[in-house]
XYZ file of N, CA and C in Angstrom:
825
model
N 0.705 -0.966 -0.165
C -0.196 0.261 -0.128
C 0.443 1.142 0.243
N 0.624 1.777 -1.106
C 1.321 3.288 -1.137
C 1.289 4.547 -0.464
N 2.204 4.962 0.409
C 2.434 6.036 1.632
C 2.167 7.799 1.136
N 0.523 8.221 1.487
C 0.770 9.979 0.926
C 1.127 10.452 2.188
N 2.317 11.438 1.099
C 2.888 11.520 2.090
C 2.723 13.431 1.661
N 2.424 13.620 3.120
C 2.103 14.652 3.062
C 2.491 16.220 2.897
N 2.326 17.032 2.055
C 2.528 18.265 1.407
C 2.857 19.863 2.243
N 3.439 20.792 1.935
C 4.244 21.678 3.368
C 3.019 22.414 3.030
N 1.701 22.211 2.651
C 0.446 22.558 2.443
C -0.199 22.077 3.929
N -0.046 20.979 3.784
C -1.233 19.993 4.630
C -0.492 19.940 5.767
N 0.963 20.229 5.265
C 1.957 20.413 6.804
C 1.602 21.686 7.880
N 1.227 22.563 6.884
C 0.926 23.879 7.829
C -0.659 24.096 8.357
N -1.192 23.182 7.536
C -2.774 23.135 7.826
C -2.794 22.568 9.477
N -2.047 21.373 9.353
C -2.786 20.640 10.413
C -2.102 21.276 12.114
N -1.446 21.831 11.742
C -0.707 22.610 12.976
C -3.002 23.989 13.588
N -3.185 23.959 12.201
C -4.231 24.723 12.865
C -5.299 24.434 12.885
N -5.664 22.839 12.546
C -7.219 21.964 11.407
C -7.603 22.985 10.612
N -6.645 23.771 9.787
C -7.590 24.462 8.560
C -7.622 23.783 7.410
N -8.892 23.545 7.511
C -9.905 22.968 5.825
C -10.003 23.570 4.521
N -8.429 24.512 4.225
C -8.616 25.308 3.456
C -6.700 25.294 3.010
N -5.864 24.635 3.147
C -4.092 24.879 3.406
C -4.461 25.400 1.654
N -3.275 25.850 2.110
C -2.459 27.131 1.402
C -1.094 25.952 1.031
N -0.505 26.558 0.045
C 1.078 25.887 -0.659
C 1.812 27.466 0.299
N 2.782 27.246 1.359
C 3.323 27.857 1.908
C 4.763 28.472 0.496
N 5.119 29.812 0.135
C 5.576 30.589 -0.919
C 7.058 29.402 -1.196
N 7.402 29.315 1.100
C 9.025 29.038 0.603
C 8.817 27.188 1.549
N 9.802 26.298 1.575
C 9.671 24.986 2.810
C 10.865 25.102 2.160
N 11.737 23.933 3.262
C 13.074 23.100 3.421
C 13.097 22.453 4.833
N 13.600 21.206 4.905
C 13.157 20.417 6.191
C 13.749 21.205 7.123
N 14.025 22.377 7.560
C 13.429 23.035 9.240
C 12.569 23.083 9.180
N 11.727 23.758 8.117
C 10.525 24.871 8.100
C 9.485 23.044 8.888
N 9.998 21.998 7.531
C 8.705 20.972 7.856
C 9.043 20.693 9.512
N 10.478 20.239 9.652
C 10.459 19.389 11.547
C 9.860 20.772 12.699
N 9.861 21.762 12.444
C 9.586 22.832 13.410
C 7.896 22.825 13.174
N 7.022 22.698 11.780
C 5.632 21.960 11.336
C 4.795 21.642 12.369
N 5.590 20.206 12.310
C 5.155 18.622 12.548
C 6.254 18.133 14.014
N 6.674 19.358 14.693
C 6.538 19.745 16.416
C 5.482 18.596 17.478
N 5.564 17.774 18.284
C 3.947 16.586 19.008
C 5.237 16.983 19.968
N 5.006 16.679 21.161
C 5.165 16.078 22.151
C 4.838 14.856 22.547
N 6.056 14.207 22.814
C 5.672 12.580 23.400
C 5.394 12.827 24.640
N 5.149 12.059 24.765
C 5.186 11.676 26.122
C 4.308 10.333 27.201
N 5.047 9.359 25.711
C 5.982 7.922 26.097
C 6.671 7.352 25.011
N 8.014 7.031 25.757
C 9.636 6.280 25.458
C 9.177 5.106 25.668
N 9.585 4.759 24.887
C 10.827 3.423 24.373
C 11.998 3.555 25.410
N 12.554 2.141 25.739
C 14.002 2.669 27.064
C 14.912 2.332 26.302
N 15.328 2.812 24.661
C 16.841 2.989 24.254
C 17.340 3.713 24.122
N 18.824 4.298 24.919
C 19.543 5.203 25.185
C 19.333 5.744 23.994
N 20.006 7.147 24.543
C 20.491 7.741 24.043
C 21.488 8.610 24.459
N 23.129 8.458 22.695
C 24.030 7.966 22.983
C 25.110 9.312 23.519
N 25.966 8.959 23.680
C 26.398 10.819 24.449
C 27.006 11.739 23.078
N 27.003 11.105 21.966
C 27.837 11.375 20.664
C 26.180 12.246 20.595
N 24.919 11.792 20.956
C 23.372 12.034 20.426
C 23.145 12.996 21.042
N 23.648 13.440 22.647
C 24.238 14.152 23.854
C 24.605 15.924 23.659
N 26.098 15.588 23.527
C 27.115 16.304 22.803
C 26.065 17.131 21.534
N 25.454 16.119 21.012
C 25.504 17.238 19.364
C 24.107 18.254 19.919
N 23.224 17.715 20.432
C 21.747 18.629 21.176
C 22.228 20.068 21.678
N 23.868 19.580 22.822
C 23.939 20.953 23.398
C 25.026 21.503 22.532
N 25.994 21.275 21.651
C 26.113 22.717 20.412
C 25.169 23.043 19.573
N 24.164 22.124 19.541
C 23.449 23.459 18.888
C 22.325 23.714 19.631
N 21.705 23.790 20.687
C 21.492 24.883 21.726
C 23.134 25.809 22.137
N 23.957 25.432 21.873
C 24.911 26.795 22.196
C 24.806 27.884 20.816
N 24.413 26.455 19.840
C 24.421 28.815 18.256
C 22.935 28.518 18.797
N 22.620 29.239 20.146
C 21.124 29.745 19.975
C 21.443 30.760 19.731
N 21.574 32.327 20.010
C 20.864 34.088 20.098
C 21.890 33.906 21.524
N 22.851 34.278 21.992
C 22.192 34.919 23.770
C 22.724 36.141 23.937
N 22.680 36.769 24.859
C 21.888 38.752 24.654
C 23.730 38.919 25.109
N 23.808 40.062 24.420
C 25.387 40.446 24.931
C 26.042 39.000 25.061
N 26.508 37.699 24.114
C 27.588 36.963 24.802
C 27.424 36.307 26.145
N 26.457 36.877 26.976
C 27.104 36.481 27.827
C 26.923 34.837 28.423
N 26.225 34.010 28.204
C 25.536 32.780 28.299
C 25.876 32.175 29.307
N 24.516 32.701 30.084
C 23.982 33.061 31.468
C 23.461 32.266 30.679
N 23.138 30.135 31.164
C 22.656 29.080 30.960
C 24.163 27.711 31.373
N 23.612 27.372 32.034
C 23.773 25.526 31.843
C 23.137 24.939 31.763
N 22.887 23.691 31.791
C 21.759 21.872 31.643
C 23.356 20.600 31.972
N 21.275 20.080 32.545
C 22.313 18.564 33.878
C 21.446 18.231 33.508
N 22.506 16.641 32.583
C 21.669 15.924 31.985
C 21.944 14.419 33.102
N 20.113 13.916 33.702
C 20.159 13.263 34.601
C 20.345 12.099 33.431
N 20.202 10.524 34.550
C 20.463 9.670 33.677
C 19.833 8.660 34.867
N 20.665 8.335 35.852
C 20.519 7.596 36.826
C 18.696 7.911 37.076
N 18.171 6.842 37.274
C 16.854 6.220 36.942
C 16.407 6.300 38.295
N 17.285 6.336 39.954
C 16.469 6.985 41.655
C 16.557 8.150 41.035
N 17.606 9.099 40.431
C 16.877 10.481 40.548
C 16.061 10.634 39.643
N 15.977 10.814 39.277
C 15.535 10.604 37.741
C 13.633 11.092 38.415
N 13.725 10.185 38.968
C 12.096 9.371 40.148
C 12.289 10.509 40.944
N 13.561 10.740 41.535
C 12.623 11.878 42.264
C 12.781 13.892 42.208
N 12.875 12.989 41.665
C 12.489 14.150 39.830
C 11.516 14.440 39.853
N 10.827 13.019 39.116
C 9.217 13.323 38.681
C 8.186 13.112 39.357
N 7.993 13.071 40.828
C 7.779 13.343 41.708
C 7.190 14.059 42.496
N 9.152 14.891 42.187
C 9.048 17.278 42.470
C 7.697 17.782 41.241
N 7.692 16.239 39.204
C 6.889 16.878 38.673
C 5.791 16.566 38.570
N 5.195 15.606 39.792
C 3.736 15.214 39.773
C 3.655 13.621 38.604
N 4.587 13.306 39.070
C 4.945 11.533 38.997
C 4.574 11.365 37.320
N 5.350 12.184 36.748
C 4.851 11.939 35.517
C 5.852 11.152 34.808
N 4.904 9.776 34.522
C 6.145 8.797 34.111
C 7.257 8.810 32.200
N 6.270 10.311 32.280
C 7.477 10.179 31.074
C 8.380 10.125 31.104
N 8.664 11.422 32.499
C 10.081 10.982 33.101
C 11.469 10.356 33.746
N 10.027 9.195 34.553
C 10.880 8.153 34.582
C 10.879 7.205 32.439
N 10.504 7.154 31.710
C 10.693 5.580 31.084
C 11.876 6.851 29.730
N 11.741 8.274 29.409
C 13.108 8.749 28.770
C 13.895 8.352 29.804
N 15.407 7.733 27.996
C 16.593 7.712 29.619
C 17.608 8.898 29.675
N 16.764 9.997 29.224
C 17.390 10.640 30.044
C 16.548 11.988 30.266
N 16.614 13.335 31.190
C 15.700 14.541 31.423
C 16.671 15.236 31.487
N 17.004 16.804 30.564
C 17.966 18.033 31.060
C 17.212 18.716 31.201
N 17.993 19.404 32.361
C 17.218 20.438 33.643
C 18.071 21.937 33.553
N 17.282 22.785 32.220
C 18.393 23.984 32.083
C 17.775 24.164 33.407
N 18.855 25.788 32.941
C 19.322 26.842 34.724
C 19.381 27.891 33.856
N 18.893 28.495 34.380
C 20.063 30.471 34.669
C 20.562 30.155 35.443
N 22.113 30.088 35.229
C 23.932 30.012 35.425
C 23.980 31.128 35.634
N 24.246 32.463 37.040
C 25.511 33.678 37.309
C 25.790 33.171 37.966
N 26.166 31.432 38.256
C 27.334 30.879 39.276
C 28.734 31.265 38.091
N 28.264 30.940 37.265
C 29.195 31.297 36.535
C 30.754 32.164 35.928
N 29.419 33.487 36.629
C 29.569 34.511 36.006
C 30.892 35.465 37.474
N 30.132 34.998 38.417
C 30.016 35.610 39.833
C 31.954 34.785 39.843
N 32.191 33.826 39.524
C 33.595 32.853 40.265
C 34.486 33.844 39.320
N 33.761 34.551 38.113
C 35.060 35.013 36.604
C 34.639 36.342 37.875
N 34.397 37.635 38.087
C 34.486 38.720 38.855
C 35.012 37.870 39.848
N 34.893 37.522 41.512
C 35.662 37.013 42.590
C 36.336 36.795 42.039
N 37.500 36.443 40.835
C 38.407 35.890 41.302
C 39.652 36.981 40.137
N 38.581 38.010 39.875
C 39.216 39.736 39.236
C 39.027 40.476 40.153
N 38.247 39.991 41.740
C 37.232 41.277 42.143
C 37.358 42.380 41.247
N 36.343 41.880 40.082
C 35.328 42.529 39.579
C 34.673 42.893 40.376
N 33.523 44.215 40.182
C 31.952 43.940 40.357
C 30.640 43.445 39.373
N 29.874 42.786 39.993
C 29.004 41.990 39.590
C 27.635 42.717 40.129
N 27.287 43.967 39.817
C 25.471 44.787 40.767
C 24.701 44.317 40.151
N 25.385 44.187 37.993
C 24.080 44.745 37.780
C 23.512 42.858 37.510
N 24.104 41.972 38.341
C 23.418 40.550 38.004
C 22.382 40.155 38.805
N 22.416 41.196 40.089
C 21.599 41.442 40.797
C 19.323 42.242 40.717
N 19.837 42.510 38.988
C 19.221 43.003 38.847
C 17.632 42.079 38.668
N 15.627 42.493 38.063
C 15.242 41.397 37.225
C 15.686 41.945 36.185
N 15.799 42.785 34.821
C 16.321 41.578 34.298
C 17.327 41.607 34.308
N 18.348 41.335 35.097
C 19.362 40.424 34.518
C 18.864 38.649 34.405
N 18.278 38.417 35.668
C 17.764 37.088 35.360
C 16.363 37.509 34.370
N 15.974 38.303 33.664
C 15.278 38.406 32.844
C 15.864 37.112 31.750
N 17.254 38.125 31.928
C 18.598 37.448 30.351
C 18.706 35.845 31.005
N 18.985 35.733 31.923
C 19.181 33.928 31.630
C 17.848 32.908 32.028
N 16.832 33.224 31.839
C 15.250 32.741 31.865
C 15.193 32.424 30.360
N 15.718 33.795 29.503
C 15.298 33.654 27.808
C 16.779 33.192 26.847
N 18.147 33.221 27.625
C 18.874 32.398 27.612
C 18.439 30.823 27.308
N 18.269 30.343 28.393
C 18.077 29.027 28.911
C 16.077 28.048 28.329
N 15.804 29.577 27.497
C 14.684 28.966 26.665
C 15.106 28.959 25.911
N 16.312 30.147 25.169
C 16.225 29.805 23.860
C 16.976 28.793 23.357
N 18.281 28.730 23.963
C 19.090 27.575 23.930
C 18.937 25.989 24.142
N 17.198 25.310 24.761
C 16.994 24.323 24.459
C 15.711 24.272 23.569
N 14.623 25.707 23.117
C 14.027 24.994 22.285
C 14.691 24.300 20.737
N 16.412 25.008 20.410
C 17.658 24.434 19.680
C 17.570 23.217 19.693
N 17.445 22.594 21.206
C 17.723 21.866 21.562
C 16.217 20.155 20.979
N 15.674 21.476 21.014
C 14.037 20.423 20.878
C 14.523 19.898 18.778
N 14.612 21.402 18.635
C 14.703 21.712 17.482
C 14.788 20.391 16.397
N 16.609 19.946 17.281
C 17.898 19.554 16.330
C 16.961 18.004 17.263
N 17.054 17.543 18.203
C 16.562 16.207 19.093
C 14.987 15.762 17.544
N 14.527 17.170 17.648
C 13.291 16.257 16.363
C 13.791 15.533 15.183
N 14.602 16.558 15.209
C 15.111 16.289 13.537
C 15.742 15.340 13.035
N 15.824 14.142 14.929
C 17.237 12.987 14.327
C 15.865 12.405 14.697
N 15.004 12.190 15.203
C 12.932 11.184 14.925
C 13.501 11.447 16.389
N 14.041 11.834 17.810
C 13.956 12.258 19.148
C 12.177 12.706 19.136
N 12.085 11.837 20.238
C 10.961 12.703 21.479
C 11.320 13.167 22.039
N 10.580 15.401 22.824
C 10.778 14.948 23.710
C 8.922 15.887 23.799
N 9.556 16.153 25.264
C 8.004 17.518 26.000
C 8.848 18.322 27.254
N 8.291 19.003 27.127
C 9.673 19.998 28.215
C 8.510 19.339 29.039
N 9.338 20.060 30.866
C 8.894 19.808 32.303
C 8.595 20.607 33.364
N 7.654 21.323 33.036
C 8.126 23.504 33.730
C 7.568 23.142 35.287
N 6.685 20.912 35.965
C 6.875 21.055 36.314
C 7.661 21.059 37.777
N 9.276 21.350 36.627
C 9.925 20.278 38.407
C 10.070 22.211 38.985
N 8.454 23.340 38.426
C 9.421 24.985 39.408
C 7.852 24.877 40.376
N 7.849 23.444 41.385
C 6.752 23.295 42.187
C 7.816 23.193 43.037
N 8.372 22.897 43.232
C 9.382 22.887 44.737
C 10.909 23.034 44.034
N 12.006 23.944 43.940
C 12.477 24.684 43.493
C 13.730 24.585 44.231
N 13.090 23.789 44.971
C 14.534 24.156 45.987
C 15.129 22.210 45.933
N 14.369 21.648 46.302
C 14.107 20.046 45.585
C 14.832 20.090 45.325
N 14.033 20.715 43.887
C 15.345 19.974 42.313
C 16.792 20.795 42.571
N 17.234 21.864 43.173
C 18.292 22.337 43.082
C 19.345 21.900 44.287
N 18.512 20.506 45.206
C 19.233 19.905 46.118
C 19.865 18.911 45.047
N 18.815 18.665 44.464
C 18.859 17.054 43.679
C 19.681 17.022 42.896
N 20.449 18.123 42.433
C 20.983 17.773 40.857
C 22.292 18.592 41.608
N 22.257 19.173 42.736
C 22.701 20.178 44.061
C 23.728 21.258 42.786
N 22.767 23.139 42.608
C 22.551 23.578 42.176
C 23.705 24.364 42.843
N 24.466 25.888 42.695
C 24.904 26.077 44.126
C 24.378 27.487 43.639
N 24.074 28.446 44.485
C 24.247 29.426 44.823
C 23.804 30.567 42.441
N 22.457 31.359 42.689
C 23.422 31.967 41.657
C 22.127 30.914 40.723
N 21.838 29.764 40.795
C 22.121 28.973 39.779
C 20.333 28.385 40.067
N 20.149 28.526 38.356
C 17.965 28.243 39.026
C 17.818 26.989 37.921
N 17.092 26.462 38.089
C 16.045 25.414 37.410
C 15.569 25.614 36.782
N 15.526 26.340 35.545
C 14.087 27.274 34.959
C 13.208 25.833 33.797
N 13.329 25.018 34.156
C 12.333 23.785 33.062
C 13.373 22.443 33.128
N 12.594 21.069 32.680
C 13.571 19.951 32.859
C 12.984 20.439 31.305
N 12.928 18.741 31.295
C 13.119 18.545 28.806
C 14.013 16.755 29.350
N 12.114 16.207 28.526
C 12.367 15.233 28.368
C 13.171 14.876 26.785
N 14.063 13.685 26.680
C 14.365 13.200 25.716
C 15.293 11.805 24.948
N 14.190 11.690 24.271
C 14.468 9.931 24.040
C 13.641 9.377 22.840
N 13.587 8.149 22.917
C 12.880 7.578 21.300
C 11.179 7.776 21.536
N 10.555 8.212 20.844
C 9.250 8.382 21.186
C 8.911 6.660 20.916
N 7.533 6.573 21.397
C 6.754 4.909 21.593
C 5.715 5.269 20.659
N 6.234 4.542 19.333
C 5.070 4.760 18.124
C 3.467 4.552 17.945
N 3.509 4.022 19.579
C 2.772 3.401 19.739
C 1.327 4.306 21.032
N 2.192 5.463 21.407
C 1.407 7.159 20.785
C 0.701 7.204 20.696
N 0.994 7.170 19.218
C 0.367 7.872 18.497
C -0.215 9.671 18.303
N 1.493 10.023 19.088
C 1.344 11.099 18.998
C 0.662 12.828 18.150
N -0.150 13.851 18.176
C -0.334 14.020 17.602
C -0.126 15.413 17.032
N 0.308 16.698 15.968
C -0.122 17.648 16.399
C -1.080 18.474 16.715
N -0.477 19.208 17.287
C -1.845 19.932 18.370
C -2.454 21.497 18.161
N -3.153 20.694 17.515
C -2.861 22.524 16.666
C -3.552 23.744 17.715
N -2.774 25.616 17.175
C -2.769 26.662 17.472
C -3.916 27.179 17.387
N -4.062 28.557 17.734
C -4.609 29.752 18.061
C -4.307 29.867 16.150
N -5.924 30.339 15.944
C -5.170 30.851 14.027
C -4.498 32.100 14.669
N -3.810 33.199 13.085
C -3.127 33.246 13.116
C -3.115 34.937 13.800
N -4.718 35.123 13.218
C -5.300 35.978 13.844
C -4.871 36.340 15.003
N -5.308 36.314 15.816
C -5.532 36.165 17.395
C -4.155 36.060 17.782
N -2.358 36.253 16.652
C -1.476 36.360 17.616
C -0.374 37.066 16.426
N -1.758 36.659 15.177
C -0.150 38.140 14.666
C -0.867 39.727 14.234
N 0.091 40.792 15.090
C -0.824 42.131 14.498
C 0.670 42.764 14.318
N -0.444 43.784 13.006
C -0.311 44.405 12.190
C 0.213 46.370 12.515
N 1.439 46.493 13.204
C 1.885 48.199 13.149
C 1.329 48.109 15.038
N -0.222 47.169 15.393
C -0.089 48.314 16.875
C -0.924 46.735 16.958
N -0.792 47.036 17.943
C -2.356 45.321 18.728
C -3.873 46.032 18.679
N -3.728 44.334 18.591
C -5.726 44.651 18.319
C -6.028 43.492 19.453
N -7.034 43.816 20.095
C -7.563 43.384 21.932
C -8.792 42.826 20.995
N -9.632 43.498 20.422
C -11.057 42.872 20.341
C -11.103 42.527 19.284
N -9.900 42.490 18.173
C -10.996 41.610 17.383
C -10.664 40.231 17.046
N -9.188 40.274 18.150
C -9.045 37.740 18.084
C -10.506 37.729 18.761
N -11.231 38.746 19.987
C -12.311 37.556 19.838
C -13.061 36.150 19.383
N -13.467 36.529 18.111
C -13.901 35.317 16.934
C -13.262 34.998 16.495
N -11.489 34.732 16.603
C -10.575 33.568 16.214
C -10.814 33.294 16.928
N -10.626 32.956 18.879
C -10.644 32.861 19.718
C -11.735 31.314 20.111
N -12.611 32.363 19.058
C -13.904 31.711 19.611
C -13.926 29.806 18.238
N -13.327 30.138 17.201
C -13.446 29.488 16.587
C -12.528 28.160 17.158
N -11.244 28.191 17.907
C -10.172 28.094 17.415
C -11.207 27.196 18.587
N -11.505 27.337 19.913
C -11.986 26.759 20.854
C -12.331 25.348 20.004
N -13.560 25.380 18.934
C -13.941 24.631 17.650
C -13.755 23.369 17.606
N -11.916 24.503 16.949
C -10.703 23.562 15.889
C -9.874 22.311 17.028
N -10.479 23.389 18.018
C -9.517 22.480 19.629
C -10.145 21.046 20.065
N -10.727 20.882 19.588
C -12.062 21.003 20.787
C -12.087 19.006 20.244
N -11.330 19.244 18.348
C -11.393 18.073 17.962
C -10.642 17.296 17.757
N -9.435 18.332 18.553
C -8.430 17.179 18.922
C -8.570 16.502 19.793
N -8.591 16.971 21.317
C -9.172 16.742 22.068
C -9.875 15.696 22.206
N -10.664 14.861 21.670
C -11.924 14.030 21.618
C -11.494 13.019 20.531
N -10.295 13.460 20.046
C -9.403 12.233 18.889
C -8.070 11.773 20.312
N -8.447 11.968 21.329
C -6.984 12.276 22.286
C -8.356 11.680 24.346
N -9.108 11.465 23.478
C -10.114 11.144 24.511
C -9.884 11.825 26.014
N -9.436 13.174 25.688
C -10.046 14.190 26.679
C -11.906 14.478 26.176
N -11.678 15.377 27.746
C -12.961 16.145 28.030
C -13.091 17.051 27.625
N -11.750 17.195 27.698
C -12.347 19.495 28.683
C -12.337 20.202 27.412
N -12.276 21.513 27.788
C -12.417 22.806 26.600
C -10.912 23.155 26.641
N -10.749 24.294 25.735
C -9.058 24.841 25.423
C -9.430 26.492 27.055
N -10.864 26.254 26.610
C -10.907 27.667 27.721
C -11.092 27.587 28.594
N -11.893 26.275 29.137
C -11.565 25.766 30.559
C -10.535 25.991 31.185
N -9.368 24.502 30.362
C -8.467 24.098 30.804
C -6.917 25.579 31.130
N -7.857 26.202 30.263
C -6.656 27.498 30.744
C -6.771 28.566 31.638
N -8.830 28.765 32.562
C -8.689 29.845 33.083
C -8.598 28.619 34.172
N -8.787 27.181 34.538
C -8.687 26.440 35.423
C -7.253 26.694 35.544
N -5.856 26.450 34.751
C -4.609 26.591 34.760
C -4.532 28.346 35.955
N -5.460 29.235 36.279
C -3.989 30.594 36.253
C -5.680 31.088 36.931
N -6.702 30.248 37.366
C -7.528 30.639 38.556
C -7.114 30.818 39.869
N -6.192 30.644 40.885
C -6.316 30.711 41.385
C -4.817 30.436 41.785
N -3.714 30.802 43.635
C -2.666 30.838 43.809
C -2.182 29.007 44.120
N -4.343 28.423 44.694
C -3.807 26.961 44.102
C -3.204 25.933 42.288
N -3.987 26.679 41.740
C -3.514 25.931 40.733
C -1.882 25.775 39.525
N -1.365 26.764 40.916
C -0.072 26.971 40.041
C 1.301 26.179 41.128
N -0.213 25.142 41.930
C 0.746 23.805 42.161
C 2.403 24.067 43.268
N 2.446 25.085 44.106
C 3.290 25.264 44.703
C 3.867 26.915 43.453
N 3.777 26.992 43.146
C 4.916 27.855 42.415
C 4.350 29.559 42.523
N 3.863 29.715 42.818
C 3.051 31.049 43.741
C 4.583 31.794 44.562
N 4.994 30.455 45.707
C 6.301 31.232 46.157
C 7.473 31.395 45.089
N 7.588 31.672 43.516
C 8.881 31.658 43.146
C 9.541 32.955 43.194
N 9.493 33.474 43.548
C 10.240 34.652 43.928
C 11.328 34.402 45.150
N 10.298 33.906 46.222
C 11.317 33.357 47.627
C 12.361 32.513 46.328
N 11.641 31.514 46.231
C 11.978 30.376 45.554
C 14.204 31.106 45.253
N 13.740 32.523 43.941
C 15.091 33.118 43.031
C 16.242 33.405 44.552
N 14.867 34.254 44.721
C 15.835 35.059 46.149
C 16.935 34.145 47.007
N 16.019 32.537 47.927
C 17.083 31.695 48.002
C 18.145 31.407 46.823
N 17.847 30.651 45.477
C 19.137 31.130 45.433
C 20.415 31.603 45.026
N 20.180 32.992 45.643
C 20.728 34.098 45.388
C 20.361 35.456 44.007
N 18.871 35.471 43.734
C 18.503 35.823 43.094
C 18.101 37.616 43.685
N 18.151 38.176 43.586
C 18.080 39.584 43.969
C 16.937 39.927 43.402
N 16.579 39.811 42.022
C 15.642 40.607 41.574
C 15.249 41.703 41.972
N 16.085 42.682 41.919
C 16.200 44.578 42.659
C 14.717 44.899 41.345
């Protein structure tokens, strides 16, 4: 039986569940990897080699970094017992246990503070919120490069924001010194094809793309339209909630943050002053 090869138009359309796909004017393998991204939550036990890990990190280090400060680091966790303890922090997500490696991405100012200390140089600017932003953004940019690299190699990934539920526990588990903070985790492994993970539709571009000035009111109808499109995806995944219910519940209260309402205090304990 001949397998149908999806066209670029259909690959882009599946990102929106658009019934009327239009051919993109430009296309290449990088664009295909980006558009076919999906989170994998079931993994085979096959290992991820050191060579592959080094390649993912070199891809991560190829991401932009503000002023070339490079204020991020990543901790690769393979030990099953340590992964199990980190999984417990993150609500016992089973894919953390299944996948061969969990990458913990950090905002890292310890390296620069050590450099300043060796030269008896001031580093007061590192105490400000702006500098912390740079660390978090740099870590996110690096991790996303690693995601694209991993998926281009046929690996699966899924981010683990729930490591922020108990930042002090994570810091102790992976030995983070002061001035280093775990921003999120990233599971990497060989996805189980039986999971049949699918591309999750996103909001229509009319809801997120603005021209010249921001327009809030014009988004309403497009968000309403999206609710119908993603309902089909949730039904296929045998999920009963709506997107609107999900996002409003996620941000409804302090309790819905699952411990992350104390993030400012956790950052302060790790040496991030946030002035």
